[in-house]
PDB file of C-alpha atoms and ligand atoms in Angstrom:
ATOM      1  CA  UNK A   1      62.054-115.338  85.593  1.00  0.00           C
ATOM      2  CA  UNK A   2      60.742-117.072  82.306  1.00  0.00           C
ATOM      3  CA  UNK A   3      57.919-118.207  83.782  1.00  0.00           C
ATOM      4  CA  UNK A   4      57.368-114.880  85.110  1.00  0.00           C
ATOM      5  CA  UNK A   5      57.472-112.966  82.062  1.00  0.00           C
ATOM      6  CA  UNK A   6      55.303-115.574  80.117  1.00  0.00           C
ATOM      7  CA  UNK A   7      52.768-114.995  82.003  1.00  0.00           C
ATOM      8  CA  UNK A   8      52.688-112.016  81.830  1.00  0.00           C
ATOM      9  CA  UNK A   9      52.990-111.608  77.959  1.00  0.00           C
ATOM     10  CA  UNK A  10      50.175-114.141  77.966  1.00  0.00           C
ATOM     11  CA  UNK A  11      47.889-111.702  80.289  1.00  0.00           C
ATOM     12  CA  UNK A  12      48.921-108.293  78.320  1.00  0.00           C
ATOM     13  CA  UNK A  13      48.987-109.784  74.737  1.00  0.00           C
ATOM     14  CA  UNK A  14      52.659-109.435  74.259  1.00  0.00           C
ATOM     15  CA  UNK A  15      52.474-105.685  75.673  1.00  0.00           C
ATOM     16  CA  UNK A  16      55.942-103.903  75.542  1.00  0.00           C
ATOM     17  CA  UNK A  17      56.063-100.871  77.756  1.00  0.00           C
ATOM     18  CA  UNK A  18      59.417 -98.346  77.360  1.00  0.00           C
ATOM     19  CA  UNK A  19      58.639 -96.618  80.939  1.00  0.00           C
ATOM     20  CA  UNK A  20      58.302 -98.614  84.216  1.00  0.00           C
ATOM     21  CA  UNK A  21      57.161 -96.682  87.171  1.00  0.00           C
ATOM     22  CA  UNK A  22      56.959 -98.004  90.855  1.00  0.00           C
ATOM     23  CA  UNK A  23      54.004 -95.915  92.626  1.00  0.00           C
ATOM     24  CA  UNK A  24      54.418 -95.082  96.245  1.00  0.00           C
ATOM     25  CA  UNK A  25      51.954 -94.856  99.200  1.00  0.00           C
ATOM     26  CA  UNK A  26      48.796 -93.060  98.573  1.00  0.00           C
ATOM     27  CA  UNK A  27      50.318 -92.468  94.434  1.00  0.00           C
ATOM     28  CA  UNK A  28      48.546 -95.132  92.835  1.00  0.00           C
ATOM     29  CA  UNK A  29      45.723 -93.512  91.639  1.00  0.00           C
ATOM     30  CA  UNK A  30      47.573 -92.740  87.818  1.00  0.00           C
ATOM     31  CA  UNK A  31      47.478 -96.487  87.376  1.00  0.00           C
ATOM     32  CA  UNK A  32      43.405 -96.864  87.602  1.00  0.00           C
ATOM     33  CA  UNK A  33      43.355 -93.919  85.148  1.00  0.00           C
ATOM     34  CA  UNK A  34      44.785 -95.468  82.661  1.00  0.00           C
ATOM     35  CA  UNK A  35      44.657 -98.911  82.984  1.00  0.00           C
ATOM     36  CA  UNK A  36      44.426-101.329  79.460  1.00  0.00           C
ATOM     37  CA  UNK A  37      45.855-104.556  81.130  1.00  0.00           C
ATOM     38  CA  UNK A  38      46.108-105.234  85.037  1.00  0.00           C
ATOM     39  CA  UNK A  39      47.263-107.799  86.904  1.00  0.00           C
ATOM     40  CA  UNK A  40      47.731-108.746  90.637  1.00  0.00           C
ATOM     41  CA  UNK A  41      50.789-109.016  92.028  1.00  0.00           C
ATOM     42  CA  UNK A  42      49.216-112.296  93.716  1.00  0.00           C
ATOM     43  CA  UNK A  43      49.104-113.910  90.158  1.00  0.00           C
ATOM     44  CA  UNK A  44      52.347-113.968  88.980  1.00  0.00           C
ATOM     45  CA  UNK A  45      54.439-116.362  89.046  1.00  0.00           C
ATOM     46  CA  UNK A  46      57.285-115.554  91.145  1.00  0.00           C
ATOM     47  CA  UNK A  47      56.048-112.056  92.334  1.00  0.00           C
ATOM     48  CA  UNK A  48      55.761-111.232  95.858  1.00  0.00           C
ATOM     49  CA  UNK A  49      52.837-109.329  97.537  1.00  0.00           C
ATOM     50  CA  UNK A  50      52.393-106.024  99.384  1.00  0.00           C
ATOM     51  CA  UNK A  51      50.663-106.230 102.710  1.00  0.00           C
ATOM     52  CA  UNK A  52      50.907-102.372 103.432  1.00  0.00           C
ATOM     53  CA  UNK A  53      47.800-100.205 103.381  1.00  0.00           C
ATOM     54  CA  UNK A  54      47.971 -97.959 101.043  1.00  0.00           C
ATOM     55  CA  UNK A  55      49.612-100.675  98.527  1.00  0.00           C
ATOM     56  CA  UNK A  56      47.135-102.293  96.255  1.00  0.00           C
ATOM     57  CA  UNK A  57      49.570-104.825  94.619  1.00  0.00           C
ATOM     58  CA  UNK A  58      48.760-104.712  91.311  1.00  0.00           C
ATOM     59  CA  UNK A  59      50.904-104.389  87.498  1.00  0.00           C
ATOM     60  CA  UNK A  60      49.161-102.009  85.158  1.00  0.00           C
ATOM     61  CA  UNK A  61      50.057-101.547  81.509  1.00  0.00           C
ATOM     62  CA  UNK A  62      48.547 -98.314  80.113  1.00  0.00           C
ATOM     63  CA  UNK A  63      49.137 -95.914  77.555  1.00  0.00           C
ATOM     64  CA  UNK A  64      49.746 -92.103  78.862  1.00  0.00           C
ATOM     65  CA  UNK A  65      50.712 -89.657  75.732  1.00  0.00           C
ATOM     66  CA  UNK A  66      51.684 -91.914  73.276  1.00  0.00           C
ATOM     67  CA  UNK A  67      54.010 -93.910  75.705  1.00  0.00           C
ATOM     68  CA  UNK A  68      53.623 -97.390  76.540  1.00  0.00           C
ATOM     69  CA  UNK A  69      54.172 -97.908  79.961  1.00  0.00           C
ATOM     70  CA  UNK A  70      54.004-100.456  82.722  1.00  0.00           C
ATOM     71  CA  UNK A  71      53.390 -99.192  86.346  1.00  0.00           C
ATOM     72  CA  UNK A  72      53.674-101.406  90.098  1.00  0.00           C
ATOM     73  CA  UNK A  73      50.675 -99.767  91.457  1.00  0.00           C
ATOM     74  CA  UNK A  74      51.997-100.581  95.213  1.00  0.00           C
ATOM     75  CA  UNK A  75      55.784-102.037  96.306  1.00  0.00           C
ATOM     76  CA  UNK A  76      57.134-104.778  98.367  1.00  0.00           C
ATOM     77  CA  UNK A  77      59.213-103.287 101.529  1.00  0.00           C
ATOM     78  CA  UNK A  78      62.028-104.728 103.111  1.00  0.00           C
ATOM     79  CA  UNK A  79      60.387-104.521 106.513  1.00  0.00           C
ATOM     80  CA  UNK A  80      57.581-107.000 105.961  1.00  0.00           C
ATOM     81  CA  UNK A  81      60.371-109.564 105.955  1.00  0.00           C
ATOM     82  CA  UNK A  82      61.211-109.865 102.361  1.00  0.00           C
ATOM     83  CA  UNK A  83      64.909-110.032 101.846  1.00  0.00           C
ATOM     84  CA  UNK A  84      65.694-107.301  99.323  1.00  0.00           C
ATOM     85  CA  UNK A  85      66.708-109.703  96.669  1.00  0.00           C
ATOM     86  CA  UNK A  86      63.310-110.551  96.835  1.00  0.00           C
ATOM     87  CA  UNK A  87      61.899-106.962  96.971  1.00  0.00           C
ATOM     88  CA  UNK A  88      63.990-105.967  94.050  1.00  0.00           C
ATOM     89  CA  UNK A  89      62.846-109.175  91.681  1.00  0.00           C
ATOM     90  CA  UNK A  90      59.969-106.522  90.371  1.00  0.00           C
ATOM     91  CA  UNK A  91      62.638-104.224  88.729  1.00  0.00           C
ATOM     92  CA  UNK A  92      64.636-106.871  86.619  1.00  0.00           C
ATOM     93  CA  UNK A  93      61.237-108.635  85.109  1.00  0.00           C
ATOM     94  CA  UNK A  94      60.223-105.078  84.277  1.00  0.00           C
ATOM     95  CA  UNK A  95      63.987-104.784  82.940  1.00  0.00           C
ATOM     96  CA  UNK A  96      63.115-108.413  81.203  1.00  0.00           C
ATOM     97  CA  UNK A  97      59.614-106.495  79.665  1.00  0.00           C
ATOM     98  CA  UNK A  98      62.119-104.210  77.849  1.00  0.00           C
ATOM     99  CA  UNK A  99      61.456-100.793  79.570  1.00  0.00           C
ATOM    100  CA  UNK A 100      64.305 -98.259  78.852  1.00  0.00           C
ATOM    101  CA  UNK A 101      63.288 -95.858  81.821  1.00  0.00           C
ATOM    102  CA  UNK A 102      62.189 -96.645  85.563  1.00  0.00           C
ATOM    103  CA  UNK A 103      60.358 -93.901  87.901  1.00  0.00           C
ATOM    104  CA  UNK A 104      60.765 -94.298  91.220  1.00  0.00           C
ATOM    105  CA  UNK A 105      58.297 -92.721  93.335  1.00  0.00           C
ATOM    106  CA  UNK A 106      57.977 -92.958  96.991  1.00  0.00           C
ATOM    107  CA  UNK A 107      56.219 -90.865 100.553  1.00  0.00           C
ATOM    108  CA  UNK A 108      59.163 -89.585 102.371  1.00  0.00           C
ATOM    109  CA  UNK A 109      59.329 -87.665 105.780  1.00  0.00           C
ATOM    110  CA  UNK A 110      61.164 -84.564 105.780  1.00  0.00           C
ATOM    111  CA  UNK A 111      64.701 -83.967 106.959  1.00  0.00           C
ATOM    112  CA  UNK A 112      65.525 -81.034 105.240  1.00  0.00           C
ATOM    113  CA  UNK A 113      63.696 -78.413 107.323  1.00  0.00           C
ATOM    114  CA  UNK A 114      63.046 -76.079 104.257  1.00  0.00           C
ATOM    115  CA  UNK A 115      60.772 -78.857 102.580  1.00  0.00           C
ATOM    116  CA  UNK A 116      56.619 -79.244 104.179  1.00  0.00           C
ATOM    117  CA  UNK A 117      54.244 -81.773 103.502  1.00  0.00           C
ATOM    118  CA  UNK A 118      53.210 -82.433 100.202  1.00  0.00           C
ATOM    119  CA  UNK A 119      56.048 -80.561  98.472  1.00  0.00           C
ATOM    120  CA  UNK A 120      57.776 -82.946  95.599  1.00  0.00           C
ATOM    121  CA  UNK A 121      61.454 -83.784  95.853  1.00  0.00           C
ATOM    122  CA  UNK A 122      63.369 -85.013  92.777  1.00  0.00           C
ATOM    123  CA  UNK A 123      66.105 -87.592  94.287  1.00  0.00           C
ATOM    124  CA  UNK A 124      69.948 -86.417  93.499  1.00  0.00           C
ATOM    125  CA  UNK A 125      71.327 -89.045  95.046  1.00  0.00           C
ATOM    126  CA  UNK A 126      70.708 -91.918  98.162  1.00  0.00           C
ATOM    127  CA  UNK A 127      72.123 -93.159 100.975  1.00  0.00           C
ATOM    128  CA  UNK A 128      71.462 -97.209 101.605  1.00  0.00           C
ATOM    129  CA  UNK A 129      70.815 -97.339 105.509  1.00  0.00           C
ATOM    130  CA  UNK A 130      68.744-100.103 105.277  1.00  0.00           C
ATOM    131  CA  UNK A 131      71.883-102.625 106.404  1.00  0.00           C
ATOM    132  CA  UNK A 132      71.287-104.700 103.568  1.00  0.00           C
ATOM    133  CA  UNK A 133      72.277-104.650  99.759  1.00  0.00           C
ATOM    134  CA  UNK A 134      69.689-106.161  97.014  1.00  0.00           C
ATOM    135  CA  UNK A 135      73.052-107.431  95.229  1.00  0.00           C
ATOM    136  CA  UNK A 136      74.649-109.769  97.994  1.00  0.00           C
ATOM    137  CA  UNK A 137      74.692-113.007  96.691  1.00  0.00           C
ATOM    138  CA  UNK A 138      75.685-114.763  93.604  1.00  0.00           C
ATOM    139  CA  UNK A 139      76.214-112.302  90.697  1.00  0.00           C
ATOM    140  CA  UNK A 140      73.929-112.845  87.267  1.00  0.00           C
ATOM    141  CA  UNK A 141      76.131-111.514  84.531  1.00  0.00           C
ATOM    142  CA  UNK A 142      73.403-110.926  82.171  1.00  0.00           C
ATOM    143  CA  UNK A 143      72.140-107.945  84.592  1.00  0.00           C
ATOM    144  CA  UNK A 144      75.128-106.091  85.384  1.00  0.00           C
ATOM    145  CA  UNK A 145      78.675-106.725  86.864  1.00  0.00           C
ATOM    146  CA  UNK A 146      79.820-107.848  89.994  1.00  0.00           C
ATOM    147  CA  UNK A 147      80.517-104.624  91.629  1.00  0.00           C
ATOM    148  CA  UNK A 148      78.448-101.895  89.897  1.00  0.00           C
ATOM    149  CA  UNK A 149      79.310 -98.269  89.376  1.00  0.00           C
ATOM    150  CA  UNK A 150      76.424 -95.467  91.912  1.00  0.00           C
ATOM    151  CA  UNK A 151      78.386 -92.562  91.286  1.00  0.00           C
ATOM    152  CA  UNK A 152      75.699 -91.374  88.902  1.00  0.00           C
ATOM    153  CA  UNK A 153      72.440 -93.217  89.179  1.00  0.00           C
ATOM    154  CA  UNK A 154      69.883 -90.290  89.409  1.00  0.00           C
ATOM    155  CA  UNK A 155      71.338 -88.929  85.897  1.00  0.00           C
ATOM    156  CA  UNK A 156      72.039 -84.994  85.283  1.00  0.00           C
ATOM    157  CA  UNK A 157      70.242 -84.908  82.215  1.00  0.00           C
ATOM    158  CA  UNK A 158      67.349 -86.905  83.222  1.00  0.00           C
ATOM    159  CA  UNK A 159      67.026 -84.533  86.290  1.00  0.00           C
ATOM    160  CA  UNK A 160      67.055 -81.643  84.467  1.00  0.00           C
ATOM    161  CA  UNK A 161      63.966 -83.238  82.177  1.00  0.00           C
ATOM    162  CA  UNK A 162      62.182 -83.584  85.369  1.00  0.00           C
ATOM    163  CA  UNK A 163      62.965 -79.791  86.394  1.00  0.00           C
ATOM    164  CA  UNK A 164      61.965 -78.618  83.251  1.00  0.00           C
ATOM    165  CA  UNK A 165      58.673 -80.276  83.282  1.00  0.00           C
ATOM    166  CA  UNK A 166      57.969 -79.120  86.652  1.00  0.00           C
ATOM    167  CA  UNK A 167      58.575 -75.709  85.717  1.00  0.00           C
ATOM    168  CA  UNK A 168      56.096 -75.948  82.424  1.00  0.00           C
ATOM    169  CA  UNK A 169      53.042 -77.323  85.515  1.00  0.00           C
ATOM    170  CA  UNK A 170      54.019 -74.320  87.762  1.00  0.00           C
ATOM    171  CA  UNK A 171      55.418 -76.644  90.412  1.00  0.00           C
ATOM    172  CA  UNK A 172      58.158 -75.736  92.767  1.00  0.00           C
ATOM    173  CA  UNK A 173      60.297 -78.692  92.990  1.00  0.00           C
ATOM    174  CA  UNK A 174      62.723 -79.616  95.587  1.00  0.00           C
ATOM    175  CA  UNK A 175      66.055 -81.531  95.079  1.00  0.00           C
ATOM    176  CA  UNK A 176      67.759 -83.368  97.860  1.00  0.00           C
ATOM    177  CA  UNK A 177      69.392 -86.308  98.734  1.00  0.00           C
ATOM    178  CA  UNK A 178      66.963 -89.747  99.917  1.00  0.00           C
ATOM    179  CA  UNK A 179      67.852 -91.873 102.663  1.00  0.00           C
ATOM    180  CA  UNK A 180      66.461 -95.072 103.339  1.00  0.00           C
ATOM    181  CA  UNK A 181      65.996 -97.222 106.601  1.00  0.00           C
ATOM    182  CA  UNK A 182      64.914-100.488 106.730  1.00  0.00           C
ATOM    183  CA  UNK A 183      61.904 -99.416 108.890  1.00  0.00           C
ATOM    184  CA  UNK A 184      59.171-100.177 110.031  1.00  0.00           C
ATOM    185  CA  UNK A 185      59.188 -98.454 113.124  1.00  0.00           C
ATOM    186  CA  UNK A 186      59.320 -94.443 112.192  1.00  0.00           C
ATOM    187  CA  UNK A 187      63.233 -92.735 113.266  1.00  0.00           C
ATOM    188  CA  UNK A 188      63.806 -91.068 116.442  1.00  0.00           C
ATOM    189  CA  UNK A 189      64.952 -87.230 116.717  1.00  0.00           C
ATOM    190  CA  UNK A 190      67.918 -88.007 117.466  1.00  0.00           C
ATOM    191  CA  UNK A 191      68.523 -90.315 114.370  1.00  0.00           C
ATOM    192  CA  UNK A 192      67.256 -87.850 111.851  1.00  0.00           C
ATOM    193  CA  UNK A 193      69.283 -85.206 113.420  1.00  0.00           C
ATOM    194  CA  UNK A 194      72.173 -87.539 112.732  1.00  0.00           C
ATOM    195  CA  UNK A 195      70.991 -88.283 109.152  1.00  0.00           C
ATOM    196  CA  UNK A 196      70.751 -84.340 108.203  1.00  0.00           C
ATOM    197  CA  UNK A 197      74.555 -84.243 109.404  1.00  0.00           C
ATOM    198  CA  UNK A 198      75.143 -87.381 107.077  1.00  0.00           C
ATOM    199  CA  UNK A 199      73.825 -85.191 103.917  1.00  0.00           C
ATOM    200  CA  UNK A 200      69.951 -86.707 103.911  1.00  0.00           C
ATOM    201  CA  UNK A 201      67.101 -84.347 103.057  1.00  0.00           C
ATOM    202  CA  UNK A 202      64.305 -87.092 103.085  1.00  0.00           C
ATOM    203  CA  UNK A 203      63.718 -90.319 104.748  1.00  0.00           C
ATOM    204  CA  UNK A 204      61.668 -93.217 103.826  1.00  0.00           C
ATOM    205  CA  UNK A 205      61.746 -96.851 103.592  1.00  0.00           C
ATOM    206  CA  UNK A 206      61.655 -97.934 100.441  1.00  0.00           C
ATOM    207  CA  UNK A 207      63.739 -96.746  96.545  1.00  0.00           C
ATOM    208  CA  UNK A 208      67.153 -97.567  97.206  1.00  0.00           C
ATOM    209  CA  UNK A 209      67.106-100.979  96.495  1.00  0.00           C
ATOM    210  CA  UNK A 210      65.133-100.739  93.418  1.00  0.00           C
ATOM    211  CA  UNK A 211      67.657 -97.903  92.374  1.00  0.00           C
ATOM    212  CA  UNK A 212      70.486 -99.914  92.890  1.00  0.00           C
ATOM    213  CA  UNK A 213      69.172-102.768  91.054  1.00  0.00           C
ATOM    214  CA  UNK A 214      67.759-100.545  88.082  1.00  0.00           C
ATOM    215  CA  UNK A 215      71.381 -98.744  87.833  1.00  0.00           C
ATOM    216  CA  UNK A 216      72.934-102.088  87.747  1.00  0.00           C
ATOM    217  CA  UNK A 217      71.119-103.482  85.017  1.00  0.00           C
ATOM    218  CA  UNK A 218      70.966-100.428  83.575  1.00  0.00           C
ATOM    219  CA  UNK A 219      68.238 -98.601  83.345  1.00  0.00           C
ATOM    220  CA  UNK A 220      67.347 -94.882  83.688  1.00  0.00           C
ATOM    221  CA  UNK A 221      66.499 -94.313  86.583  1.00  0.00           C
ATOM    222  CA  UNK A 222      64.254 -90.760  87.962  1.00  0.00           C
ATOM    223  CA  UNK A 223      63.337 -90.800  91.382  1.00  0.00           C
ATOM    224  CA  UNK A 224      60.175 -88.413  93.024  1.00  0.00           C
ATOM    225  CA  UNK A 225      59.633 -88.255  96.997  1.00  0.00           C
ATOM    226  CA  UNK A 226      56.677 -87.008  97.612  1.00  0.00           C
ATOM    227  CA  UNK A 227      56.968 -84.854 100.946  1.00  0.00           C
ATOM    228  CA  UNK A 228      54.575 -86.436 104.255  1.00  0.00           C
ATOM    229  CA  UNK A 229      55.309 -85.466 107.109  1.00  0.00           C
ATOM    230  CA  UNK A 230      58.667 -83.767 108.783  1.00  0.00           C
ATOM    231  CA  UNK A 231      60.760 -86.295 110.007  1.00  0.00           C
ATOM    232  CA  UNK A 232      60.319 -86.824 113.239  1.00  0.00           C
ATOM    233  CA  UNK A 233      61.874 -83.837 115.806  1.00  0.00           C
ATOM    234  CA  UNK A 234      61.936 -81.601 112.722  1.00  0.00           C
ATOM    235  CA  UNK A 235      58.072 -80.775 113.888  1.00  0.00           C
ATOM    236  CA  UNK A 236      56.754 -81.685 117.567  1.00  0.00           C
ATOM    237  CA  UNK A 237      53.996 -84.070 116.129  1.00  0.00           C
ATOM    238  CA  UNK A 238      53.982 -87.483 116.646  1.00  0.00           C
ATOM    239  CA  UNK A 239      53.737 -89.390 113.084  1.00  0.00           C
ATOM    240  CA  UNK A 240      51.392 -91.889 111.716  1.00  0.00           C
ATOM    241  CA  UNK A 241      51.110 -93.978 108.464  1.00  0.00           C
ATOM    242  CA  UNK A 242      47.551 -92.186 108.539  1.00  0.00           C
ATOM    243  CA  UNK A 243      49.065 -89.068 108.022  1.00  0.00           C
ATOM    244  CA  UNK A 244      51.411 -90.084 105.075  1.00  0.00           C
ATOM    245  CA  UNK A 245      48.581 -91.397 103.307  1.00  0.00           C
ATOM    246  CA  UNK A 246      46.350 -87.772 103.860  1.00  0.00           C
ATOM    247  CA  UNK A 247      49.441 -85.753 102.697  1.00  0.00           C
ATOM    248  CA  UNK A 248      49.986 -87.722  99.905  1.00  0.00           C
ATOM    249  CA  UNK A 249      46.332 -87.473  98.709  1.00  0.00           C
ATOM    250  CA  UNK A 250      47.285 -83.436  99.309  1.00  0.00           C
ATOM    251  CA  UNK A 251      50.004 -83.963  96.633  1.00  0.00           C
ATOM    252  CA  UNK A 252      48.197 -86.519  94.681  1.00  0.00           C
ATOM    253  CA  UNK A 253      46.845 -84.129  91.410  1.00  0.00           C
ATOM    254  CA  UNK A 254      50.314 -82.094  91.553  1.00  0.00           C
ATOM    255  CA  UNK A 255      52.393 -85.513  91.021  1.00  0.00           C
ATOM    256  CA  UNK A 256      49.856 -87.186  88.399  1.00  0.00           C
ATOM    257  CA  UNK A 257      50.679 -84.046  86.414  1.00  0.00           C
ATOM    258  CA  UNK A 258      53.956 -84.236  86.718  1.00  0.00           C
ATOM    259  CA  UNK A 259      54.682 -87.694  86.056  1.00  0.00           C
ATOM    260  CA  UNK A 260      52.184 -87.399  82.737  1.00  0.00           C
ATOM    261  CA  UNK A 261      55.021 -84.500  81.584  1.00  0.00           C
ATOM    262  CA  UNK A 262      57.678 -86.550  82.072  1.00  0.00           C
ATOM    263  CA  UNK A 263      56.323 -88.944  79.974  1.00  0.00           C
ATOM    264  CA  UNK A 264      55.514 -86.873  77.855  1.00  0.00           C
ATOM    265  CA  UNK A 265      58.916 -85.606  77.458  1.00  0.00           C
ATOM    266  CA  UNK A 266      61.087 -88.578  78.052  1.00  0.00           C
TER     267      UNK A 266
HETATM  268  N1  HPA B 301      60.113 -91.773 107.945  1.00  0.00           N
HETATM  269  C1  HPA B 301      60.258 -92.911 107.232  1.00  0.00           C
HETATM  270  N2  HPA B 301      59.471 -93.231 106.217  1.00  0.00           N
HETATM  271  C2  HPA B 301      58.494 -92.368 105.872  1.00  0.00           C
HETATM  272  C3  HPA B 301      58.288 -91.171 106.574  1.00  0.00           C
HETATM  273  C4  HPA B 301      59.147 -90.853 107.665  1.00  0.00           C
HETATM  274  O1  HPA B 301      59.032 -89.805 108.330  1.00  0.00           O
HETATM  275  N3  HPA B 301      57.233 -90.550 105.972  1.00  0.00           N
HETATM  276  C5  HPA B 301      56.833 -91.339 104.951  1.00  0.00           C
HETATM  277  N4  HPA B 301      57.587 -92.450 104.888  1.00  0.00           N
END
């Protein structure tokens, strides 16, 4: 990790962003915007790389309204054979940078059979159906405790920011609970008929171990899904990674504006 963030201060002249935010598939675009300082994932010492389409694999420091802010323009999933200790090692050297806040943004299919393609959800609460837990192995006290509190990691008060900024843009949000798989082959009916019964409104396969991590070394944490596809049996079309990308581009203005609020107001 020191070598890590040394590195890093070296590359961003001793940047310190407040606001981290992990940008899903087809989200990055906010990160070119605004970009002072960027660096590929490939670079860093220590830092996995993404390998998924859509993920360019890149850490950009910018400056949105007054806020300094570091963003992962693209993730590292579980399912290209990571193990999630490894996934997660992102969100404690942006904990290590000194950001107070995390986003968490993500392309979900929908479960819920109220929500269409590119609506935004605002995460309540997860459900960790990957199999796997970022946290197994030996505990590091200077992040969090052994056995780490979730009753509350997608915080009232920080949800209700995010509803009030999506109500100043005009933008109907949708709350609901995110459940992740370990992917990377897409559900089948019959499991997403048996993950509405479990209390899941969107599926993807990525979040929950970052939020888990970020809660237990705690940070804020605000999580966005932004609405792809229905899951699949919800609609009678077969899915595609193709079509997650299009109907995030759909919802692509609608969530830069949205995230800008938040920052704005956080
Ligand atoms: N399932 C899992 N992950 C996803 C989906 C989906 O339907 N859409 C976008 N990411």
């Amino acid at each position: 990790m020191e070598n890590t963030i040394k590195f890093i201060n070296q590359q961003t002249d001793n940047f310190k962003p407040e606001i981290g935010i992990v940008l899903g598939s087809g989200l990055g675009e906010l990160a070119d915007e605004f970009c002072i300082y960027g660096i590929n994932y490939s670079d860093i010492p220590n830092f996995a790389r993404s390998t998924v389409h859509g993920h360019k694999g890149k850490l950009i420091f910018a400056e949105i309204n007054n806020k300094k802010v570091v963003m992962m323009q693209g993730r590292i999933h579980y399912y290209e054979g990571h193990p999630l200790n490894i996934v997660t090692y992102s969100i404690k050297v942006l904990k290590n940078l000194g950001i107070k806040t995390l986003i968490l943004t993500n392309a979900a299919g929908a479960v819920n059979p109220n929500f269409k393609p590119a609506d935004l959800m605002l995460i309540k609460d997860h459900i960790n159906f990957m199999g796997a837990n970022p946290l197994v192995g030996p505990n590091d006290e200077n992040y969090g405790v052994r056995f780490p509190d979730m009753s509350d990691i997608y915080k009232k008060e920080l949800r209700k920011l995010v509803k009030e900024c999506a109500k100043n843009l005009n933008i109907d949000l949708q709350e609901g609970v995110y459940l992740a798989t370990s992917g990377p082959s897409y559900e089948t009916p019959a499991e997403i008929k048996m993950f509405g019964l479990m209390g899941a409104d969107a599926v993807g396969m990525s979040t929950v171990p970052e939020a888990i991590v970020a809660n237990y070394c705690g940070l804020n944490t605000i999580g966005i899904s932004c609405i792809t596809n229905h899951a699949a049996g919800v609609s009678e079309t077969s899915l595609s990674h193709q079509e997650v990308i299009e109907s995030a581009n759909l919802a692509k203005s609608k969530f830069k504006g949205l995230i800008k609020e938040i920052i704005k107001n956080l």
